mmCIF file of C-alpha atoms in Angstrom:
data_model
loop_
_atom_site.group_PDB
_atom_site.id
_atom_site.type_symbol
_atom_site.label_atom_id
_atom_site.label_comp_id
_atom_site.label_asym_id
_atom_site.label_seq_id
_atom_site.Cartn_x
_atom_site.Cartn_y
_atom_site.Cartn_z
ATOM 1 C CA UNK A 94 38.457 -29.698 -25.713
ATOM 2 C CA UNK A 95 36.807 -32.234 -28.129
ATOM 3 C CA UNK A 96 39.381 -33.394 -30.885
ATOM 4 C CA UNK A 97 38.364 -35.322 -34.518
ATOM 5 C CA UNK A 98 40.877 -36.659 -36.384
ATOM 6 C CA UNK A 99 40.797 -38.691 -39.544
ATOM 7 C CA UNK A 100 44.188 -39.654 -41.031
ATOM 8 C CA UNK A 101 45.775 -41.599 -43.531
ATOM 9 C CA UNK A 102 49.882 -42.366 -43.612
ATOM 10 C CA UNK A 103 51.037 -45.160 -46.030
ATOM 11 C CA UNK A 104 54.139 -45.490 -45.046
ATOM 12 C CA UNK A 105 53.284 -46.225 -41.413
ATOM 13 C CA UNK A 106 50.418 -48.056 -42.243
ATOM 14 C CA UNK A 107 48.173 -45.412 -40.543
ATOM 15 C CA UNK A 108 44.169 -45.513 -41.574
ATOM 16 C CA UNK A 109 41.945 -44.286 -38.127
ATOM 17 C CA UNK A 110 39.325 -42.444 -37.120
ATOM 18 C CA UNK A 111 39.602 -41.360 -33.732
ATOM 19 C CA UNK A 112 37.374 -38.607 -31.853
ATOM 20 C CA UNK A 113 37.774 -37.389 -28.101
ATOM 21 C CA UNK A 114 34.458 -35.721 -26.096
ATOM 22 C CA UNK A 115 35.680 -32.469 -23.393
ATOM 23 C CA UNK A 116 36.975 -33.845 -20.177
ATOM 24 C CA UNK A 117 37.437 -37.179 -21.453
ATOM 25 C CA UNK A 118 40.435 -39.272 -21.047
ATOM 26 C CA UNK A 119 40.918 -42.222 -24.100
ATOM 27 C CA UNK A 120 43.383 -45.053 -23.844
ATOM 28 C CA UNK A 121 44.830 -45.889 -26.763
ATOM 29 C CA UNK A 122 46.043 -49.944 -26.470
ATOM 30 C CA UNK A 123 48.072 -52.291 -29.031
ATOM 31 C CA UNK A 124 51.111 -53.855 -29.601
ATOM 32 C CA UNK A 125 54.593 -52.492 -30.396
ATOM 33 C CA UNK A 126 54.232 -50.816 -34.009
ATOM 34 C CA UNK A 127 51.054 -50.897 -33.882
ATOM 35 C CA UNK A 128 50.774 -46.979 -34.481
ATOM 36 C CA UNK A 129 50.450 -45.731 -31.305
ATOM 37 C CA UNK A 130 53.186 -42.891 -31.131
ATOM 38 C CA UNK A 131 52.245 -42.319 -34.709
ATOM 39 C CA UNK A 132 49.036 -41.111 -34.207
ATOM 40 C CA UNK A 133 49.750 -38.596 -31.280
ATOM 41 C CA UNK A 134 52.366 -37.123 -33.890
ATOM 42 C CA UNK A 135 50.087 -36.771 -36.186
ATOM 43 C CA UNK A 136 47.551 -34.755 -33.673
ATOM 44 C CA UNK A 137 50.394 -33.197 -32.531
ATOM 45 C CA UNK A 138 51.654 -31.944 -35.515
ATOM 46 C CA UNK A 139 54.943 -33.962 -35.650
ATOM 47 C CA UNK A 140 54.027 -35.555 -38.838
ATOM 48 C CA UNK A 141 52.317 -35.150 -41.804
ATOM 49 C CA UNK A 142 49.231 -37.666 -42.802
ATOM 50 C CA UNK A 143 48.938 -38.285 -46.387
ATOM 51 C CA UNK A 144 45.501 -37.250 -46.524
ATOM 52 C CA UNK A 145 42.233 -36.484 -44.156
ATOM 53 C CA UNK A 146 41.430 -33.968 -41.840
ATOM 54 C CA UNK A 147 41.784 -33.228 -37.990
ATOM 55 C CA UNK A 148 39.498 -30.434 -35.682
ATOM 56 C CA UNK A 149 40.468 -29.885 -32.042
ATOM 57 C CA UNK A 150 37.693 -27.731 -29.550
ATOM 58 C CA UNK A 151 36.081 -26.674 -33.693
ATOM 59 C CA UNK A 152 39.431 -25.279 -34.885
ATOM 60 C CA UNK A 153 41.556 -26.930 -38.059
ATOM 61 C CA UNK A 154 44.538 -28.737 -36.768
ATOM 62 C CA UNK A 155 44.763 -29.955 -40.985
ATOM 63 C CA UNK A 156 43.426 -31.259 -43.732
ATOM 64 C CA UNK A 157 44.370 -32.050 -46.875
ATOM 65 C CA UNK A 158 45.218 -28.269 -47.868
ATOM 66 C CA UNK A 159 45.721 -26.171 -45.128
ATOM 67 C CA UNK A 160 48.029 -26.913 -42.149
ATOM 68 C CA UNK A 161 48.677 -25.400 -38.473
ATOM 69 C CA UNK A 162 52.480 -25.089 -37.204
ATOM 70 C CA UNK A 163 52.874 -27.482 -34.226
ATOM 71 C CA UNK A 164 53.594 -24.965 -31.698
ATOM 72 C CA UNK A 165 50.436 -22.940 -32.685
ATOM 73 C CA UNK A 166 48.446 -26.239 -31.756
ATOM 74 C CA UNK A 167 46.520 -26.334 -28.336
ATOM 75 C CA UNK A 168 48.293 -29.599 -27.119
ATOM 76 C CA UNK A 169 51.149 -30.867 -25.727
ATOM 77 C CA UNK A 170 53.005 -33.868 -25.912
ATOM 78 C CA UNK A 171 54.649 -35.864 -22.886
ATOM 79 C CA UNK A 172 57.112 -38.004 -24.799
ATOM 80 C CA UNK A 173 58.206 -42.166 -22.564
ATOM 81 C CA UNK A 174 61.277 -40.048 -22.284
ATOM 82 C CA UNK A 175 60.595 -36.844 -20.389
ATOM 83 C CA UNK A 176 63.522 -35.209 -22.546
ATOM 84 C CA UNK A 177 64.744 -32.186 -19.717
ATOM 85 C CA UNK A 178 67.054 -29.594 -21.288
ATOM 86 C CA UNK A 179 69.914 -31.099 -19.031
ATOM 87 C CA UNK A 180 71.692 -27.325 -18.637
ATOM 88 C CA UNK A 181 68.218 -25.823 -17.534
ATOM 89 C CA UNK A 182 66.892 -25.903 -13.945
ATOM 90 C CA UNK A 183 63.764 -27.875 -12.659
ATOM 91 C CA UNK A 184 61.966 -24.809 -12.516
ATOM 92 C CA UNK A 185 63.649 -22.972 -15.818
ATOM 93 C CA UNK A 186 62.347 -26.814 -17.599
ATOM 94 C CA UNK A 187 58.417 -25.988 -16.647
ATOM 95 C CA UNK A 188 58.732 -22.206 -17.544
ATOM 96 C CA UNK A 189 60.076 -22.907 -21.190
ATOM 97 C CA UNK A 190 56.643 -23.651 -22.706
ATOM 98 C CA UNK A 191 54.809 -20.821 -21.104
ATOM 99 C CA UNK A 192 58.196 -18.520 -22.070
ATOM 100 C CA UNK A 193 58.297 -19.986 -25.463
ATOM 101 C CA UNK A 194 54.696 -18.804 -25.751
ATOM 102 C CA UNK A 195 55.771 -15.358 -25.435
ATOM 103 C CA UNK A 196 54.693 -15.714 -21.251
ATOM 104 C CA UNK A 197 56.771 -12.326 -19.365
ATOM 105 C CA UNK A 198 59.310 -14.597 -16.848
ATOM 106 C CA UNK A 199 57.595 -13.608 -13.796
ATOM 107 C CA UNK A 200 54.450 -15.242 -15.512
ATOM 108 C CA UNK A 201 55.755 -18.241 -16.400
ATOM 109 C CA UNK A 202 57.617 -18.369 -13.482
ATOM 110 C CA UNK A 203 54.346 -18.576 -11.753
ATOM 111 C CA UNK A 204 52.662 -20.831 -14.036
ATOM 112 C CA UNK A 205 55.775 -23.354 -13.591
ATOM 113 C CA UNK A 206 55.780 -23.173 -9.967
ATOM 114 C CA UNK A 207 52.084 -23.792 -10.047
ATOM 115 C CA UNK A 208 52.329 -27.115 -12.077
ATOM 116 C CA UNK A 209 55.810 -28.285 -10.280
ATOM 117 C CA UNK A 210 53.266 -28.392 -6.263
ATOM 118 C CA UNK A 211 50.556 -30.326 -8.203
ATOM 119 C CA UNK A 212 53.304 -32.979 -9.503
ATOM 120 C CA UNK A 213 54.120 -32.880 -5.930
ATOM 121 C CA UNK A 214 58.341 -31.921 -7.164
ATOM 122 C CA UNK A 215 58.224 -28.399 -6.169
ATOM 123 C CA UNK A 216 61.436 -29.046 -3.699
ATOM 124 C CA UNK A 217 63.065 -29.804 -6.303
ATOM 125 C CA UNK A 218 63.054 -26.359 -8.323
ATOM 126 C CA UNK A 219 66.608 -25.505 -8.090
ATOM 127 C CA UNK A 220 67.773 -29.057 -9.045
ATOM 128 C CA UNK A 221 68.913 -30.076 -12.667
ATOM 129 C CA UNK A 222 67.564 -33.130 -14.558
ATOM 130 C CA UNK A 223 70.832 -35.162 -13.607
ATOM 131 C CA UNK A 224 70.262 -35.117 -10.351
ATOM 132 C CA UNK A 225 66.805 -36.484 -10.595
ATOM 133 C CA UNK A 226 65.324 -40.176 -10.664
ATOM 134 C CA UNK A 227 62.986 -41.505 -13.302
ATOM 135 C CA UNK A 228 59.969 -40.931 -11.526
ATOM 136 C CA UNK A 229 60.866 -37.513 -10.780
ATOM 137 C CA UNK A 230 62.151 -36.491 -14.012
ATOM 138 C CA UNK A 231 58.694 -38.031 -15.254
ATOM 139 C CA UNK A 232 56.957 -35.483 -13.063
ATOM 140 C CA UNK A 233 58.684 -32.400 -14.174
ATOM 141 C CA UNK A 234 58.346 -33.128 -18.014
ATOM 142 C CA UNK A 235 54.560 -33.386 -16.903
ATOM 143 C CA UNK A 236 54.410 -30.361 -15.011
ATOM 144 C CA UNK A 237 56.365 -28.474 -18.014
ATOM 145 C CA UNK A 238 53.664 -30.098 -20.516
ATOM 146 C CA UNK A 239 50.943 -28.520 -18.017
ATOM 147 C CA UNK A 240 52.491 -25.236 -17.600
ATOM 148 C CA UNK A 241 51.664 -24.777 -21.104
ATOM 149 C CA UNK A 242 47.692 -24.671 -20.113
ATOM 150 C CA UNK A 243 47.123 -27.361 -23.239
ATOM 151 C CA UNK A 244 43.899 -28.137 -23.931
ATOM 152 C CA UNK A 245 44.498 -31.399 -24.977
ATOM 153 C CA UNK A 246 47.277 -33.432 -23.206
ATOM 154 C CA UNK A 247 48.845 -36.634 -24.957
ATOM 155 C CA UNK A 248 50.648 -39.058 -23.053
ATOM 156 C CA UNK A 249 53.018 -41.194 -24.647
ATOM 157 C CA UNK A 250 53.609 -44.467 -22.285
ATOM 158 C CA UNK A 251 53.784 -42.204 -19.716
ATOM 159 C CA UNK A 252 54.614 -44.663 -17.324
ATOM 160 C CA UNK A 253 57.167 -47.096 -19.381
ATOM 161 C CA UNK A 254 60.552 -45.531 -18.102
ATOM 162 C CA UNK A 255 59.942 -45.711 -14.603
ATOM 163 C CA UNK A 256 60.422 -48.718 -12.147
ATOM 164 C CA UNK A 257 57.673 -50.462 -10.541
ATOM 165 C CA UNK A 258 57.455 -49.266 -6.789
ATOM 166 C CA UNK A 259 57.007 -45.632 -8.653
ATOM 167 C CA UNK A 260 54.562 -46.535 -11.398
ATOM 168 C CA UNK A 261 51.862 -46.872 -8.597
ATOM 169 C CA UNK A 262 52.209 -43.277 -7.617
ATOM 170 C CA UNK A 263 52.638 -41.596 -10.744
ATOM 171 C CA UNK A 264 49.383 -43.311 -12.184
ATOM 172 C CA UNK A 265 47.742 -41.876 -8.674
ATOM 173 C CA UNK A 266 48.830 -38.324 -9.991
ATOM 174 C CA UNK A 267 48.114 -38.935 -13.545
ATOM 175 C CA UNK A 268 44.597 -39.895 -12.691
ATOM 176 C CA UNK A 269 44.378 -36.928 -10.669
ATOM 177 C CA UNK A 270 45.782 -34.566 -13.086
ATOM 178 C CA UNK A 271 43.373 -35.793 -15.945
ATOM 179 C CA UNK A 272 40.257 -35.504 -14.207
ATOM 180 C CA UNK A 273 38.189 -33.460 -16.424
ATOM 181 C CA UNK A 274 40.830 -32.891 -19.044
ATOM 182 C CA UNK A 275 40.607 -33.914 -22.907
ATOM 183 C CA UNK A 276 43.511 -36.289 -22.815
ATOM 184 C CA UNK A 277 44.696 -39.195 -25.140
ATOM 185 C CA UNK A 278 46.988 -42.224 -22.704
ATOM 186 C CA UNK A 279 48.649 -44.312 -25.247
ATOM 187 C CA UNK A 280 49.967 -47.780 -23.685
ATOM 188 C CA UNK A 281 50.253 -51.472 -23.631
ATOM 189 C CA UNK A 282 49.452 -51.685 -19.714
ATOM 190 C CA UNK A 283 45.715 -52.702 -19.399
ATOM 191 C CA UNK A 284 46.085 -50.994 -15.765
ATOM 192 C CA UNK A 285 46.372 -47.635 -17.046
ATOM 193 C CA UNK A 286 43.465 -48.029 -19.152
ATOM 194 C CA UNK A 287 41.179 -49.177 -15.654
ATOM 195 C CA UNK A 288 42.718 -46.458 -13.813
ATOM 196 C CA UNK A 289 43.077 -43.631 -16.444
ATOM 197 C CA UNK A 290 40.730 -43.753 -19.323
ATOM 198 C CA UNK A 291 36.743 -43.568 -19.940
ATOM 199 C CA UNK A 292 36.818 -44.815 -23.004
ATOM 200 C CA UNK A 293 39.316 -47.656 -24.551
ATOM 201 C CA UNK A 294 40.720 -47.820 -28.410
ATOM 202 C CA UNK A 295 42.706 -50.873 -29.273
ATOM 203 C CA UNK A 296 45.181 -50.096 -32.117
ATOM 204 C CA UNK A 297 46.059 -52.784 -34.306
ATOM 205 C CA UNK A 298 48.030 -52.847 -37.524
ATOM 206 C CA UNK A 299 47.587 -49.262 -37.975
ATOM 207 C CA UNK A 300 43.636 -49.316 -37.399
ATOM 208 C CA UNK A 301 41.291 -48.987 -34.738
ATOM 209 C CA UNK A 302 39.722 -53.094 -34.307
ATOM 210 C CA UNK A 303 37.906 -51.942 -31.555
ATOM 211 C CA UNK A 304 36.485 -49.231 -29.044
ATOM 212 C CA UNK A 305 34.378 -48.349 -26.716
ATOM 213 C CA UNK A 306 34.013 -47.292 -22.232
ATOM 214 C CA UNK A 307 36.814 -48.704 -20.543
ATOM 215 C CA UNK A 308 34.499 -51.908 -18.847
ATOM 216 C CA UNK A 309 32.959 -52.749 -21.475
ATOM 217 C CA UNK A 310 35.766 -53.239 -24.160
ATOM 218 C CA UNK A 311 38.366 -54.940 -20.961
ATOM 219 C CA UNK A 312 35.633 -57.819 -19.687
ATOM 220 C CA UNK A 313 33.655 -58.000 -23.109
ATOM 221 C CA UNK A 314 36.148 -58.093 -26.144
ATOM 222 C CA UNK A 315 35.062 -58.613 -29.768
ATOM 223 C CA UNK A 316 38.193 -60.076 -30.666
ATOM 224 C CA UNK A 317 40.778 -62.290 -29.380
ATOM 225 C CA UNK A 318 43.827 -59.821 -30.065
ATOM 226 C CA UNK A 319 41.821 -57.754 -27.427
ATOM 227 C CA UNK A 320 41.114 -60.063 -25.161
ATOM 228 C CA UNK A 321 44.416 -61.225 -24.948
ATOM 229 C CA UNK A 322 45.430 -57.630 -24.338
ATOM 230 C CA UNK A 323 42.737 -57.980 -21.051
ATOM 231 C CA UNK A 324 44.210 -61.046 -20.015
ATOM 232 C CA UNK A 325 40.706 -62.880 -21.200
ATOM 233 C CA UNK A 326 40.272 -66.387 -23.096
ATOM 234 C CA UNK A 327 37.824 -65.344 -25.763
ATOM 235 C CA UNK A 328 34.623 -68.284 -27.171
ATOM 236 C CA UNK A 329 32.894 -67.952 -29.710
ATOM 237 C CA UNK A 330 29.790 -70.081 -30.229
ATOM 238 C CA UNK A 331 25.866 -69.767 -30.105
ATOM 239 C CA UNK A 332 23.623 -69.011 -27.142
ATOM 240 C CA UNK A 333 22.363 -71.680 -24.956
ATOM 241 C CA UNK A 334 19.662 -72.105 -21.992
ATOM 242 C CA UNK A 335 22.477 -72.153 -20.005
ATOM 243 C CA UNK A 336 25.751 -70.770 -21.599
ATOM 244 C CA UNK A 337 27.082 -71.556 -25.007
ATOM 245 C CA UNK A 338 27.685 -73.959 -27.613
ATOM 246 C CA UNK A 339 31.275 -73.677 -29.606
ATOM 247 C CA UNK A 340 31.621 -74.672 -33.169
ATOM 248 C CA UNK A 341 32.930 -77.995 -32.286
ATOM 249 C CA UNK A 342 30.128 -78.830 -30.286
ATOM 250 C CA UNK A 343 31.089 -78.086 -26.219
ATOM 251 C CA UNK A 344 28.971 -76.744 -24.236
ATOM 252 C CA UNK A 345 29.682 -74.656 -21.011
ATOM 253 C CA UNK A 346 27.600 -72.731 -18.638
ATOM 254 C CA UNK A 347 27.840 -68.727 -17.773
ATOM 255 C CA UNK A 348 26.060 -65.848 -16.525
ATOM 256 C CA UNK A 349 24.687 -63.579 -19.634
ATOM 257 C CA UNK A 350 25.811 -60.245 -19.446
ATOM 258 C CA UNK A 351 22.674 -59.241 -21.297
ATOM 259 C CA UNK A 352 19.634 -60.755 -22.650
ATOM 260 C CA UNK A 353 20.326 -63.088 -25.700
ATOM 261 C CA UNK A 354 17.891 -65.222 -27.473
ATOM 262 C CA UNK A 355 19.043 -68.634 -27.446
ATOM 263 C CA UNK A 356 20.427 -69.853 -30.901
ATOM 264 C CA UNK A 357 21.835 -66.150 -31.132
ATOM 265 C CA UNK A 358 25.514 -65.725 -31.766
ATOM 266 C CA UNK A 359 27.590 -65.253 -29.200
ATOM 267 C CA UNK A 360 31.136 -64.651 -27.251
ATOM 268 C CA UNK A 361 31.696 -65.012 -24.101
ATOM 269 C CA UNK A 362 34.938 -64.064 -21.764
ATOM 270 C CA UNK A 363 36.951 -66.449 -18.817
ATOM 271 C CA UNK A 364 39.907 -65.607 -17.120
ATOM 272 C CA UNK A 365 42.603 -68.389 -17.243
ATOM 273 C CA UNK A 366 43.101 -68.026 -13.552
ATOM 274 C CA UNK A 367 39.343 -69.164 -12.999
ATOM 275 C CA UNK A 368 39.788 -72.191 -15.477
ATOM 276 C CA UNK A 369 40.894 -75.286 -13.408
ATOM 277 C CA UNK A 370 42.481 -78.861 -15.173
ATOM 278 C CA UNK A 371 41.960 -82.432 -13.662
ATOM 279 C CA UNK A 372 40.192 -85.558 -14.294
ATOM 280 C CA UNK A 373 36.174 -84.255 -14.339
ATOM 281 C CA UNK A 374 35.286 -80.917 -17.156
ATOM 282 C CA UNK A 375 35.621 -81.183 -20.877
ATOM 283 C CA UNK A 376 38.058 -82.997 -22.447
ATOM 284 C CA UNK A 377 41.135 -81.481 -24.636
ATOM 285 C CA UNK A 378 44.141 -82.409 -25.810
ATOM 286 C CA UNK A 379 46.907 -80.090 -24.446
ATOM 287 C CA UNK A 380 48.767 -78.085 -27.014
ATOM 288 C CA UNK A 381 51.301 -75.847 -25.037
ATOM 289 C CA UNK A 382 52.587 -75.639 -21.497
ATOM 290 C CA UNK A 383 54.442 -72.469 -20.670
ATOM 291 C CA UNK A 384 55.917 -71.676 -17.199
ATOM 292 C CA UNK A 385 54.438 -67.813 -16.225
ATOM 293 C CA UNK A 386 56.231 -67.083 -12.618
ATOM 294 C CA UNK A 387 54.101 -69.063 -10.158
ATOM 295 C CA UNK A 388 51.831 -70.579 -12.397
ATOM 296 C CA UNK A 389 51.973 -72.640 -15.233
ATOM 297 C CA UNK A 390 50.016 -71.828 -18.645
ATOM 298 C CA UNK A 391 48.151 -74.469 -20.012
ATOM 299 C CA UNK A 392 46.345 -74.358 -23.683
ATOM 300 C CA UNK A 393 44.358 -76.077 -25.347
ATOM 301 C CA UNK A 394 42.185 -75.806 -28.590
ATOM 302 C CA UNK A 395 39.100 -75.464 -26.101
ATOM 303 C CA UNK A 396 40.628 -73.167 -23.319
ATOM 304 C CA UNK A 397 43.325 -71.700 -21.328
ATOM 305 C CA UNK A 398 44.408 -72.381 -17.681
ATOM 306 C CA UNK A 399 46.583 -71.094 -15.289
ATOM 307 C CA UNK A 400 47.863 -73.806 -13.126
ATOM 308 C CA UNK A 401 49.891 -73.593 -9.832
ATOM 309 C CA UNK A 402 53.420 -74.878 -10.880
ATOM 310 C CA UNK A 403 52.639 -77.870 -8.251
ATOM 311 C CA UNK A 404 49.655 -79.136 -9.548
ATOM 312 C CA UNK A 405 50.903 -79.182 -12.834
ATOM 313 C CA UNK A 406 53.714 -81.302 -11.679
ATOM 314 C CA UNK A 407 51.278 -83.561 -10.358
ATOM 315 C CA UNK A 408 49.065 -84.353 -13.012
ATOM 316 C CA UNK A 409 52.095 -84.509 -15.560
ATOM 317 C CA UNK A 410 50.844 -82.206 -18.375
ATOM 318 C CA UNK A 411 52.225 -81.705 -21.229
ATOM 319 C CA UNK A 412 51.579 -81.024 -24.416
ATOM 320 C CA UNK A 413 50.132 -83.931 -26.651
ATOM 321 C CA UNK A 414 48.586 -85.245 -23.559
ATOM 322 C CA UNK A 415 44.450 -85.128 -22.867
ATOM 323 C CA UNK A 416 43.179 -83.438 -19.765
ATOM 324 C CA UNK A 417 39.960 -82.273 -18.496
ATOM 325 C CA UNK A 418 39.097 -78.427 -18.275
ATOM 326 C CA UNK A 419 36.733 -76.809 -15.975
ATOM 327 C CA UNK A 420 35.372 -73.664 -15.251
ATOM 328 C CA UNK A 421 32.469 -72.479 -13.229
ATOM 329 C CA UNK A 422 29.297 -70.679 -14.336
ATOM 330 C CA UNK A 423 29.982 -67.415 -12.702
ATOM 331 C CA UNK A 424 33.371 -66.876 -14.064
ATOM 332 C CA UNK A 425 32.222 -67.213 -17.866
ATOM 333 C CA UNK A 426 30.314 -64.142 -19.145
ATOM 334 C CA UNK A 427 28.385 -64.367 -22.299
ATOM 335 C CA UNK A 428 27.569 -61.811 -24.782
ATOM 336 C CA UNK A 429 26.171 -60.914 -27.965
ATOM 337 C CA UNK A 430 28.548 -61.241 -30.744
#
């Protein structure tokens, strides 16, 4: 089911435009308070937008007169906290949607079962929520969501709440599960996006900065909020023979992602991992040194590395102090800006 919506909320700081094609899956990234949640409320019907208008499959979710009741919406809403009715059964939990729906029990009954084998917890029917562990209590809530045949599923950090030997799995199933289905993924993992979504929204301040298919926006940001979602040292500068000139006048070498006429404005994209420190590269003074498990971060005005905590030992670095920074060709893509 295709879905436009348009919305404005003030008091949340809300002002997007977001549209979804049938069968595809968007990631929605950003920051905490960003308006992630927000908007799958609003297309959910959980809250009211000041003003604008939102269509899902050709039919008027609202606009700025005429409103549709939540529960009369095609969609359903998996919540970071799957939110069991603690007194109901695993299987009574996934039969409440179709039942609410006006479903006869033996039909929803089926419908439940049905969704519980493809989360892969159908032993676990007869159990209540207490008994179960994050990652199955994440399943059910899924397979309840599911059981209510929505047309368009929205997934709320879906995989926040649970630890990380079970995250692996669950984003298996999730990827399975949304194959061909109109879904909206909000989160702040880049992972999901790769593994979940076609196409990639990044949500900042209450507006969409930037969009577009999933590769594209993660190795080729437009801005450095994004690229520092996709782990990704962002340059800007103008296009070389070989690379790129920056505003202060360095020049480094990369592989063009595209054509670009030399003189032409560009960005281009390095990983901090690929950017190496030492005595030969260009020369910057070092601004901040930050310890990240292994590997020490080291920044600069020019670029970023990512040091092995010996190494940076060795060569003494610390901020205030000048050091040479290298990175090869092939690990700096340029693009048009």
């Amino acid at each position: 089911m295709s879905l436009l919506l348009e919305a404005r909320l003030a008091v949340r700081g809300i002002d997007v435009r977001i549209d979804v094609a049938e069968g595809e899956t968007i990631a929605l990234l950003g920051p905490n308070g960003a308006g992630k949640s927000t908007v799958l409320e609003l297309i959910a019907g959980l809250v009211r937008a000041d003003s604008g208008r939102a269509t899902a499959g050709g039919e008027l979710l609202f606009d700025d007169r005429r409103w549709t009741p939540l529960h009369r919406r095609p969609v359903a809403l998996l919540a970071q906290d799957p939110l069991l009715f603690p007194h109901l059964s695993v299987r009574e939990n996934a039969a409440f949607g179709p039942r609410s729906a006006g479903a006869g029990r033996a039909r929803a009954r089926e419908r439940a079962e049905r969704e519980l084998a493809a989360a892969g917890v159908a032993d676990l029917a007869d159990r209540r929520p207490g008994s179960l562990s994050g990652g199955q209590a994440q399943r059910v809530a899924l397979a309840r969501a599911l059981a209510t045949d929505p047309r368009l599923l929205l997934l709320d950090e879906p995989l926040a709440a649970v630890d990380a030997r079970t995250a692996p799995v669950l984003r298996r199933m999730l990827r399975e599960v949304l194959a061909d289905r109109s879904a909206i993924v909000v989160t702040h993992d880049v992972l999901d996006a790769w593994t979940l979504a076609d196409r990639v929204l990044v949500l900042h301040s209450g507006r969409v900065v930037e969009e577009g298919p999933t590769a594209r926006v993660l190795t080729r940001p437009r801005t450095a909020f994004t690229a520092e979602l996709a782990g990704l040292e962002l340059l800007e500068g103008v296009r070389t023979a070989t690379g790129l000139r920056t505003a202060e006048g360095h020049e480094l070498s990369g592989v063009a992602a595209e054509p670009v006429a030399v003189g032409a404005a560009v960005l281009a994209a390095v990983r901090p991992s690929a950017v190496s420190v030492g005595e030969g590269g260009l020369r910057a003074v070092i601004t901040d040194v930050e310890q990240r498990g292994d590997a020490v971060r080291v920044r600069s005005a020019l670029l970023t590395a990512d040091v092995p905590a010996a190494d940076a030992a060795r060569l003494d670095l610390a901020p205030g102090r000048e050091t040479g920074f290298t990175v090869a060709p092939e690990d700096l893509l340029v693009y048009p800006a």
